[in-house]
PDB file of C-alpha atoms in Angstrom:
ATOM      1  CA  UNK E  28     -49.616  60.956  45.034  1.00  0.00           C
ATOM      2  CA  UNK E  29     -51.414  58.323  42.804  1.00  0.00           C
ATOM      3  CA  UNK E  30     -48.496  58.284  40.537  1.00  0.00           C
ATOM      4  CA  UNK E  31     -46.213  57.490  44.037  1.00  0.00           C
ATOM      5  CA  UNK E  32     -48.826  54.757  45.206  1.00  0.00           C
ATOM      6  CA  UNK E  33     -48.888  52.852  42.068  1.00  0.00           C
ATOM      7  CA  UNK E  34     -45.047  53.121  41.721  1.00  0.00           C
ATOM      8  CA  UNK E  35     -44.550  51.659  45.018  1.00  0.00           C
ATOM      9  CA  UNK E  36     -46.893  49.025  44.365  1.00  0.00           C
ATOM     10  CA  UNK E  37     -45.552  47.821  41.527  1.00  0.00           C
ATOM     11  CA  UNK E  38     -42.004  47.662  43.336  1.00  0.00           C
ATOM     12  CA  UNK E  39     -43.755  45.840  46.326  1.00  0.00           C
ATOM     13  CA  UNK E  40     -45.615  43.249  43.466  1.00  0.00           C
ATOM     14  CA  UNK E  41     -42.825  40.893  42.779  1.00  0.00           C
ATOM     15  CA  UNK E  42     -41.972  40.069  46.031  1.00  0.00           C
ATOM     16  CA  UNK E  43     -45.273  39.755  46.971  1.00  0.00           C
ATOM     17  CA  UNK E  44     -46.307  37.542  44.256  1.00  0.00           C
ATOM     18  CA  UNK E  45     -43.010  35.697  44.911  1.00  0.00           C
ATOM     19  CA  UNK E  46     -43.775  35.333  48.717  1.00  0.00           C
ATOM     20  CA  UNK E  47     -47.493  33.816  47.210  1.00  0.00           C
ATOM     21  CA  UNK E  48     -46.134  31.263  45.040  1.00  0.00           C
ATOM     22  CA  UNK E  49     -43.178  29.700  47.214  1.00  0.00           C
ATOM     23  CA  UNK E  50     -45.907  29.842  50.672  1.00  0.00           C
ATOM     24  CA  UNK E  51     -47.359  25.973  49.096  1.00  0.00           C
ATOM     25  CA  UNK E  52     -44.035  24.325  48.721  1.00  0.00           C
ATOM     26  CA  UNK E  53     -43.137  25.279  51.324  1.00  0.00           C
ATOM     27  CA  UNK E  54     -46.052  23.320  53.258  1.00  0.00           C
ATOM     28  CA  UNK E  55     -46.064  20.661  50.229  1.00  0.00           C
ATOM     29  CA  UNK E  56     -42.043  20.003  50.472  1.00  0.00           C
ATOM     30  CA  UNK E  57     -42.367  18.091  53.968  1.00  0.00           C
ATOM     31  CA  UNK E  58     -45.643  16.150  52.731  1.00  0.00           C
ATOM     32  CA  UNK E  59     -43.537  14.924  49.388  1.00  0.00           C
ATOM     33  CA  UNK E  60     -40.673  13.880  51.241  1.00  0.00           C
ATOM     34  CA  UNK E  61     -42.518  11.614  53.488  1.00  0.00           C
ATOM     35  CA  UNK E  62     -43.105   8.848  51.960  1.00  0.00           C
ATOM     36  CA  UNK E  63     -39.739   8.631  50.749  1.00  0.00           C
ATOM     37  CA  UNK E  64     -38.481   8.800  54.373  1.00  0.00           C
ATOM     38  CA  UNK E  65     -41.165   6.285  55.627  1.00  0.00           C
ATOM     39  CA  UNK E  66     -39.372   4.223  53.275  1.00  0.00           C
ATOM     40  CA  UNK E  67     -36.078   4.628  54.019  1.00  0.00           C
ATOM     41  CA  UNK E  68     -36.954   4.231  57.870  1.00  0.00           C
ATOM     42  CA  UNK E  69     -38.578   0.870  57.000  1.00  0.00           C
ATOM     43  CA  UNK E  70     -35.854  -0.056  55.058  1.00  0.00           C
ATOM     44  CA  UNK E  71     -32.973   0.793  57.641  1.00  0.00           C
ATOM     45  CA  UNK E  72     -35.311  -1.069  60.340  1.00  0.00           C
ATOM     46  CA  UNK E  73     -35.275  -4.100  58.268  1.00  0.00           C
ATOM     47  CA  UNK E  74     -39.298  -3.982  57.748  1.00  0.00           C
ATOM     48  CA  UNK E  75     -40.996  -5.533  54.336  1.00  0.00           C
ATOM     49  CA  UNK E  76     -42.156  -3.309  51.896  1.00  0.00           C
ATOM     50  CA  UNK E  77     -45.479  -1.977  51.551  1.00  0.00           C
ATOM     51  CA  UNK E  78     -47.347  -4.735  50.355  1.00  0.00           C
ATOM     52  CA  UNK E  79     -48.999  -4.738  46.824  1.00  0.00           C
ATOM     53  CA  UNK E  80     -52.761  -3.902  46.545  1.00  0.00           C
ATOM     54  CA  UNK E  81     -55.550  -5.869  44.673  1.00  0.00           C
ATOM     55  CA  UNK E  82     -56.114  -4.438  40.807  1.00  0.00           C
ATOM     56  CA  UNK E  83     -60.182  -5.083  41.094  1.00  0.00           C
ATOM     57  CA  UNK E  84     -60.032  -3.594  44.739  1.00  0.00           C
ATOM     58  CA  UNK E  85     -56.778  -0.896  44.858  1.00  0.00           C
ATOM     59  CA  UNK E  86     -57.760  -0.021  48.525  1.00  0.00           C
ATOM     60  CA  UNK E  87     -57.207  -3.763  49.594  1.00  0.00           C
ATOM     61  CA  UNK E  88     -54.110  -5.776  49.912  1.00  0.00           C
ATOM     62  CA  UNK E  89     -53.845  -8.171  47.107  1.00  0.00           C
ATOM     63  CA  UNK E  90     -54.559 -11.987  48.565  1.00  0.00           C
ATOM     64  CA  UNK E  91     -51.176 -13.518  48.975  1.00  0.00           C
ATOM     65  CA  UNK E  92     -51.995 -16.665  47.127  1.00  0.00           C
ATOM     66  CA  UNK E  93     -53.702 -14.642  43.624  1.00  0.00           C
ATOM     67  CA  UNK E  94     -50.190 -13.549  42.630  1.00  0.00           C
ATOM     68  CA  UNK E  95     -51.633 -13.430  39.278  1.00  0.00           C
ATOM     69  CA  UNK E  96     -49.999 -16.811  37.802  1.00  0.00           C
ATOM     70  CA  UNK E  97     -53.726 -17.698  36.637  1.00  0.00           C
ATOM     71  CA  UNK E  98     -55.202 -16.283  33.426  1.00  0.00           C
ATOM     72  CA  UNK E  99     -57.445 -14.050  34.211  1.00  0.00           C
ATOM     73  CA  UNK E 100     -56.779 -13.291  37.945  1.00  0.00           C
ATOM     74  CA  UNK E 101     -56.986  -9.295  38.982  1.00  0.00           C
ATOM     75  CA  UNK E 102     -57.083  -9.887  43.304  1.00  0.00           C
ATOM     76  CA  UNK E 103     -60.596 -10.081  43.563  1.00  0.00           C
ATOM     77  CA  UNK E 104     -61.532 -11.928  46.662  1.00  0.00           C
ATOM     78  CA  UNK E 105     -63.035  -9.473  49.488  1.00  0.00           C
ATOM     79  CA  UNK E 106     -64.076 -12.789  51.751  1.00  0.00           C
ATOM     80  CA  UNK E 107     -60.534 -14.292  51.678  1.00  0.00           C
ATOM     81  CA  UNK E 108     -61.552 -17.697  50.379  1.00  0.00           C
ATOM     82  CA  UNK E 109     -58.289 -18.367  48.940  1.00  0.00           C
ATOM     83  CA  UNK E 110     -56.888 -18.697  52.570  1.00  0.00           C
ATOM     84  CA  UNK E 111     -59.206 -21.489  53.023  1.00  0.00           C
ATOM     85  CA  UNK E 112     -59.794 -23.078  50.008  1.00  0.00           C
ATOM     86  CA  UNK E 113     -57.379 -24.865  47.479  1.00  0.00           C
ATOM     87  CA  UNK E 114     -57.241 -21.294  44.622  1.00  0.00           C
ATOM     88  CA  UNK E 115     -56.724 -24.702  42.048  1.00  0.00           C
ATOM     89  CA  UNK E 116     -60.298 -25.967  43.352  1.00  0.00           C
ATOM     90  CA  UNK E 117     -61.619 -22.601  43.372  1.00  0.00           C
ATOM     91  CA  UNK E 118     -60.477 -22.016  39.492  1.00  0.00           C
ATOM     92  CA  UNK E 119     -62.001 -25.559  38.931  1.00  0.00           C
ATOM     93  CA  UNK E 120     -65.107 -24.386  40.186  1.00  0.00           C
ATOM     94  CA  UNK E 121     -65.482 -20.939  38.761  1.00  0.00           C
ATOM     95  CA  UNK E 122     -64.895 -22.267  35.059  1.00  0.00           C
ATOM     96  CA  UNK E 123     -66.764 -25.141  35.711  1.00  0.00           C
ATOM     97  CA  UNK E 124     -69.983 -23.210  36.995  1.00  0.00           C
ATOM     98  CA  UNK E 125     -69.494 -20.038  34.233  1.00  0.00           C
ATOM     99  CA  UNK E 126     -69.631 -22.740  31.227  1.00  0.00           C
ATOM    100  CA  UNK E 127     -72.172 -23.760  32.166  1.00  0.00           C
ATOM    101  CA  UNK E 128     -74.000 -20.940  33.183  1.00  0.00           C
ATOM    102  CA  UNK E 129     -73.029 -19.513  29.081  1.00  0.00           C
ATOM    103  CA  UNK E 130     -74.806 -22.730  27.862  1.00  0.00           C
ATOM    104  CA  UNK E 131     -77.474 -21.721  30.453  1.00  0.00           C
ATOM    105  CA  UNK E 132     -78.336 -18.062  28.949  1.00  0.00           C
ATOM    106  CA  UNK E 133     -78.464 -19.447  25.322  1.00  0.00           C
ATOM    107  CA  UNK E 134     -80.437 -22.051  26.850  1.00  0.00           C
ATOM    108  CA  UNK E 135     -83.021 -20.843  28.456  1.00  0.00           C
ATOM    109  CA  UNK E 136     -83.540 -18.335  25.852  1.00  0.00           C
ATOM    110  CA  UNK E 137     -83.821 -20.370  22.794  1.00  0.00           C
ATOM    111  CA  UNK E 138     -86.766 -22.515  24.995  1.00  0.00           C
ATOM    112  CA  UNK E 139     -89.194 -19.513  25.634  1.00  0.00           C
ATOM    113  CA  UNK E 140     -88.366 -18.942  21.488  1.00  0.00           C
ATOM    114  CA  UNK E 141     -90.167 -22.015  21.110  1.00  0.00           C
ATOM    115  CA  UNK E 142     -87.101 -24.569  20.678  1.00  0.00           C
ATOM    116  CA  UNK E 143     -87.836 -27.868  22.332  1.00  0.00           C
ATOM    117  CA  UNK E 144     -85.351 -30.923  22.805  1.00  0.00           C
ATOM    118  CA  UNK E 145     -86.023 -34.066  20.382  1.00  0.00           C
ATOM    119  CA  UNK E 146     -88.892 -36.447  21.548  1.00  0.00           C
ATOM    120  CA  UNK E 147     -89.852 -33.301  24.263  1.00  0.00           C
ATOM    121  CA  UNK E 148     -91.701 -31.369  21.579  1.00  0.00           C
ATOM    122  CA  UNK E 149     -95.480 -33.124  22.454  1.00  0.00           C
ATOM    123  CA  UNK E 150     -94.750 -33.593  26.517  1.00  0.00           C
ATOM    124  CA  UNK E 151     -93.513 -30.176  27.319  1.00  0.00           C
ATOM    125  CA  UNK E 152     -94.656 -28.046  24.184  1.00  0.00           C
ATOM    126  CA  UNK E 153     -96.288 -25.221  26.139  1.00  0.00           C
ATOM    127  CA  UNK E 154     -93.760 -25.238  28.830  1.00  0.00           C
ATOM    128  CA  UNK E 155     -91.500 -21.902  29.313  1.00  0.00           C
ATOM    129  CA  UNK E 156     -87.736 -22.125  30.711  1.00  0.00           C
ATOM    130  CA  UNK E 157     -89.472 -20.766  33.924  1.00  0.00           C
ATOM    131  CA  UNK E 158     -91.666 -24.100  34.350  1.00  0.00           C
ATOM    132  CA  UNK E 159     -89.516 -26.627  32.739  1.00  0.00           C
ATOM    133  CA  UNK E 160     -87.412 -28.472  35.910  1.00  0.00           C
ATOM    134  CA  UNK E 161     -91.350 -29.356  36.895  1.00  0.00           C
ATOM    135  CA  UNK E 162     -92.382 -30.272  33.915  1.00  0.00           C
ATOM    136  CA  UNK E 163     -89.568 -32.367  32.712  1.00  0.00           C
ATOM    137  CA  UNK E 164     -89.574 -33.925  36.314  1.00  0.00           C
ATOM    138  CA  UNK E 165     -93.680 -34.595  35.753  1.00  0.00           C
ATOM    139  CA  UNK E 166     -92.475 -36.259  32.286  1.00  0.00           C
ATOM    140  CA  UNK E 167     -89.614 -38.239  33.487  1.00  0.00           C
ATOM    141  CA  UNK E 168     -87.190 -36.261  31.413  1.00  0.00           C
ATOM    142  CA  UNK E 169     -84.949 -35.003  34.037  1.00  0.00           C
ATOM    143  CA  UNK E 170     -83.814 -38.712  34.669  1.00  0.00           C
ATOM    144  CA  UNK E 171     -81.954 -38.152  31.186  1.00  0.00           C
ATOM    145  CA  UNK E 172     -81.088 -34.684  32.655  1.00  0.00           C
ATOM    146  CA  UNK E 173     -79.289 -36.188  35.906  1.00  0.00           C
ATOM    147  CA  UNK E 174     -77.624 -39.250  34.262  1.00  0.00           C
ATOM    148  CA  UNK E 175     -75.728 -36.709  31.867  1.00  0.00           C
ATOM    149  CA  UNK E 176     -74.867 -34.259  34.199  1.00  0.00           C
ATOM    150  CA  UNK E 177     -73.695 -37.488  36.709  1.00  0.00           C
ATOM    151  CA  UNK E 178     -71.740 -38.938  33.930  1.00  0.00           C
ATOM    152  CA  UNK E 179     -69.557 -35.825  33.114  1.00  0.00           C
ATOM    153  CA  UNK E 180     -69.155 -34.774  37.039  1.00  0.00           C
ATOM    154  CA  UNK E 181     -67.496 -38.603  37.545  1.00  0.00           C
ATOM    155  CA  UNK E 182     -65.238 -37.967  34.684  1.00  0.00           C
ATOM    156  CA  UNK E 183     -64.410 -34.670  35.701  1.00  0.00           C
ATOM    157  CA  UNK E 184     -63.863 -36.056  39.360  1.00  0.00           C
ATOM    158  CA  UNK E 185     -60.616 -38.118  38.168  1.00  0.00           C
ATOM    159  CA  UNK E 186     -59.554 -34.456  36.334  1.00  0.00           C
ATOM    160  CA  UNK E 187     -59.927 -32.509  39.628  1.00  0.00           C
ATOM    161  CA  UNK E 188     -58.151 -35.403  41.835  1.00  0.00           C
ATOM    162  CA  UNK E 189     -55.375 -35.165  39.732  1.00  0.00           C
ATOM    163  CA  UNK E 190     -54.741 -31.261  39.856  1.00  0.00           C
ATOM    164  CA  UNK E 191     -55.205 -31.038  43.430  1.00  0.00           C
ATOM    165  CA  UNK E 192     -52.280 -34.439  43.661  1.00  0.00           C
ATOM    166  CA  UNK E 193     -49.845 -31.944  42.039  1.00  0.00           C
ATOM    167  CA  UNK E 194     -50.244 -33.389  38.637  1.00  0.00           C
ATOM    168  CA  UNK E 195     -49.665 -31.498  35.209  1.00  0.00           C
ATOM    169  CA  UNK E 196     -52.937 -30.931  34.812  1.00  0.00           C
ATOM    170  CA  UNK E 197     -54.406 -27.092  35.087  1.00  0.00           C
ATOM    171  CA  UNK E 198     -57.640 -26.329  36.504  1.00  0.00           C
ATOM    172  CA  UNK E 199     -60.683 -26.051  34.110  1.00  0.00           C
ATOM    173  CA  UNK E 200     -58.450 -28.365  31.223  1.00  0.00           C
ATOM    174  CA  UNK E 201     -60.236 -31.108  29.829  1.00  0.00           C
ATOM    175  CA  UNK E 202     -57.373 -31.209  26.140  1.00  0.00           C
ATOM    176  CA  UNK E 203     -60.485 -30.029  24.330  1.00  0.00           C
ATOM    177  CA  UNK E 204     -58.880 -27.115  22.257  1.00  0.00           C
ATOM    178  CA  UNK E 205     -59.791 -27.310  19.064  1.00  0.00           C
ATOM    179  CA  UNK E 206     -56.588 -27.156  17.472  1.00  0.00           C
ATOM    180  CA  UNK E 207     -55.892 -23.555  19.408  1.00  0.00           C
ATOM    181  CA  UNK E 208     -53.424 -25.405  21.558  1.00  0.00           C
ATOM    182  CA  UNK E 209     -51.070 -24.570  18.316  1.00  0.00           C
ATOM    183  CA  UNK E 210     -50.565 -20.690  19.108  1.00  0.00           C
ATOM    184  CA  UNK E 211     -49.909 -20.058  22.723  1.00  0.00           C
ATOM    185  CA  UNK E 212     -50.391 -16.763  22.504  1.00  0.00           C
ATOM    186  CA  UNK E 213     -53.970 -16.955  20.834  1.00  0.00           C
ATOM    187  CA  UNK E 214     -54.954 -19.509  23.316  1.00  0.00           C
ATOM    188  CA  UNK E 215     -53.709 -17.226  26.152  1.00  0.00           C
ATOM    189  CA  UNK E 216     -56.448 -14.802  24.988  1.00  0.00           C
ATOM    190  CA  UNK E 217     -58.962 -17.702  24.763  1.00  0.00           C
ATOM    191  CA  UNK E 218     -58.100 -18.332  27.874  1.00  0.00           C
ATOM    192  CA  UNK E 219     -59.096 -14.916  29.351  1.00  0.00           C
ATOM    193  CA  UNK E 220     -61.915 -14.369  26.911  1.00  0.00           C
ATOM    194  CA  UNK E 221     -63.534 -17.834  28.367  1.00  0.00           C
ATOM    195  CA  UNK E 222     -62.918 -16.473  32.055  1.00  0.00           C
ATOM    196  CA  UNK E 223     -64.461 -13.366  31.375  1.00  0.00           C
ATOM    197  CA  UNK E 224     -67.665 -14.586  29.584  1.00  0.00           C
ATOM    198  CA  UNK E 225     -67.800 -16.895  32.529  1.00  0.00           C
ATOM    199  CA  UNK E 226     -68.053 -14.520  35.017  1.00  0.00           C
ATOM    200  CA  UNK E 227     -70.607 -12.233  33.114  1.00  0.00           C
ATOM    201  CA  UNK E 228     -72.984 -15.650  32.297  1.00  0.00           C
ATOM    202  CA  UNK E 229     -73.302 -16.073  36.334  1.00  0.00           C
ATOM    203  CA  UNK E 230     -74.121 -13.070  36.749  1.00  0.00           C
ATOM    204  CA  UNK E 231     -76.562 -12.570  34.146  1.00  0.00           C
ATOM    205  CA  UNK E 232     -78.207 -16.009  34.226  1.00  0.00           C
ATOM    206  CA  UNK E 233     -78.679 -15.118  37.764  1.00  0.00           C
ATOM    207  CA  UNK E 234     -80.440 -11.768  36.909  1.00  0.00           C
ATOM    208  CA  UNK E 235     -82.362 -13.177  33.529  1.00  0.00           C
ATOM    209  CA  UNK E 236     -83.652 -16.052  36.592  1.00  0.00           C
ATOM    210  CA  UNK E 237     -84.495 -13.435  38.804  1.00  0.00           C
ATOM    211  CA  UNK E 238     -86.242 -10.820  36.435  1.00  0.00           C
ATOM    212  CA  UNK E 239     -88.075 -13.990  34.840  1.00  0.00           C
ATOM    213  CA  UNK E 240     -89.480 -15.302  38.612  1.00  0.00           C
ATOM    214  CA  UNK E 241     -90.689 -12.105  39.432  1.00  0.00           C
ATOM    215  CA  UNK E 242     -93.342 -12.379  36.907  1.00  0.00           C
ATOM    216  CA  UNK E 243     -93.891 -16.269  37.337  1.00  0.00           C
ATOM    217  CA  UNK E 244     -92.598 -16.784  34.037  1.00  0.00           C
ATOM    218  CA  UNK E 245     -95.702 -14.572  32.299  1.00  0.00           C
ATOM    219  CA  UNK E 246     -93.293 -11.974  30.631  1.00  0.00           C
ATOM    220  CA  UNK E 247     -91.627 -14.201  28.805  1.00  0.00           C
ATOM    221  CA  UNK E 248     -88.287 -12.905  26.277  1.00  0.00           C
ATOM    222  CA  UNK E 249     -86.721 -10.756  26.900  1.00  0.00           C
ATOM    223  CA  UNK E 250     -87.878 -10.405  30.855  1.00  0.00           C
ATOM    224  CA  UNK E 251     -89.113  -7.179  31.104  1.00  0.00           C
TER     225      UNK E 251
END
């Protein structure tokens, strides 16, 4: 009797198995030929594609107007600012605010190491990066400060006004290259290097500000 039981089920196994392994596509066929039906439907109805999603956010639409044409550009803007604002003004600003937020880091660090800008070394000598706007407004130094900074925002007011005019001009370019300008494709990765480290310095001046405030300045290099 054993002998006729274990016979039988090994006749019965194959189709068994057989009915086991074809029971998911058979429920997966329909789901896999969906899409390409949605497709066709939307094609035959005369409806535009399915519209291409953001590489820094893939569950959102990428914004119409970063279609990628600037160097570093991945679809990154969740509050749809490029709908409102010029993207060449935007660019303008975003290079414009990460250089100097990279001269900002180095900056701030190399003051709480002691370094101290020439004729400041007696006036401010025990100040830290934390204290310094105060002090150098106490000393008169920030009058230096503002007539610099005023000088290069007029100059780079003429360089903006002509980008936003449809001129020639790209956003950020001021034809200081250092000789770069010679292989495109090395300045290409400049380029991208330069909008990269820009984004990082905002954020991490912003956080080496932050971590520095929290202890009034007391802590000192490296913040924590």
């Amino acid at each position: 009797l054993g002998c006729g039981l274990l016979k039988a089920g090994s006749l019965l196994a194959p189709p068994l198995m057989l009915a086991f392994a074809s029971s998911p596509l058979s429920f997966s066929a329909p789901a896999l030929a969906r899409p390409a039906a949605a497709l066709r439907g939307a094609a035959s109805m005369g409806l535009a594609p399915p519209v291409e999603k953001s590489q820094a956010l893939p569950f959102a639409e990428r914004p119409a107007k970063l279609d990628g044409t600037l160097v570093g550009d991945v679809g990154f803007d969740p509050l749809g600012l490029s709908n409102i604002l010029p993207i060449e003004w935007m660019r303008e600003a975003e290079l414009k605010h990460g250089r100097v937020c990279m001269l900002a880091v180095v900056g701030y660090i190399v003051v709480d190491k002691g370094l101290r800008a020439p004729g400041a070394e007696k006036l401010v000598a025990a100040t830290s990066s934390f204290t310094a706007h105060d002090a150098a407004v106490q000393s008169g130094h920030m009058w230096a400060l503002l007539l610099a900074c005023g000088l290069f925002e007029i100059v780079g007011a003429g360089a903006i006004a002509s980008t936003l005019n449809g001129g020639d001009r790209k956003p950020g370019e001021f034809a200081l290259t250092g000789g770069f300008d010679r292989d495109a494709a090395k300045l290409e990765r400049f380029k991208l290097a330069e909008i990269k480290h820009s984004r990082l310095a905002m954020m991490a001046f912003s956080g080496l500000v932050t971590q520095d405030a929290l202890s009034h300045g007391a802590t000192g290099f490296p913040y924590f």
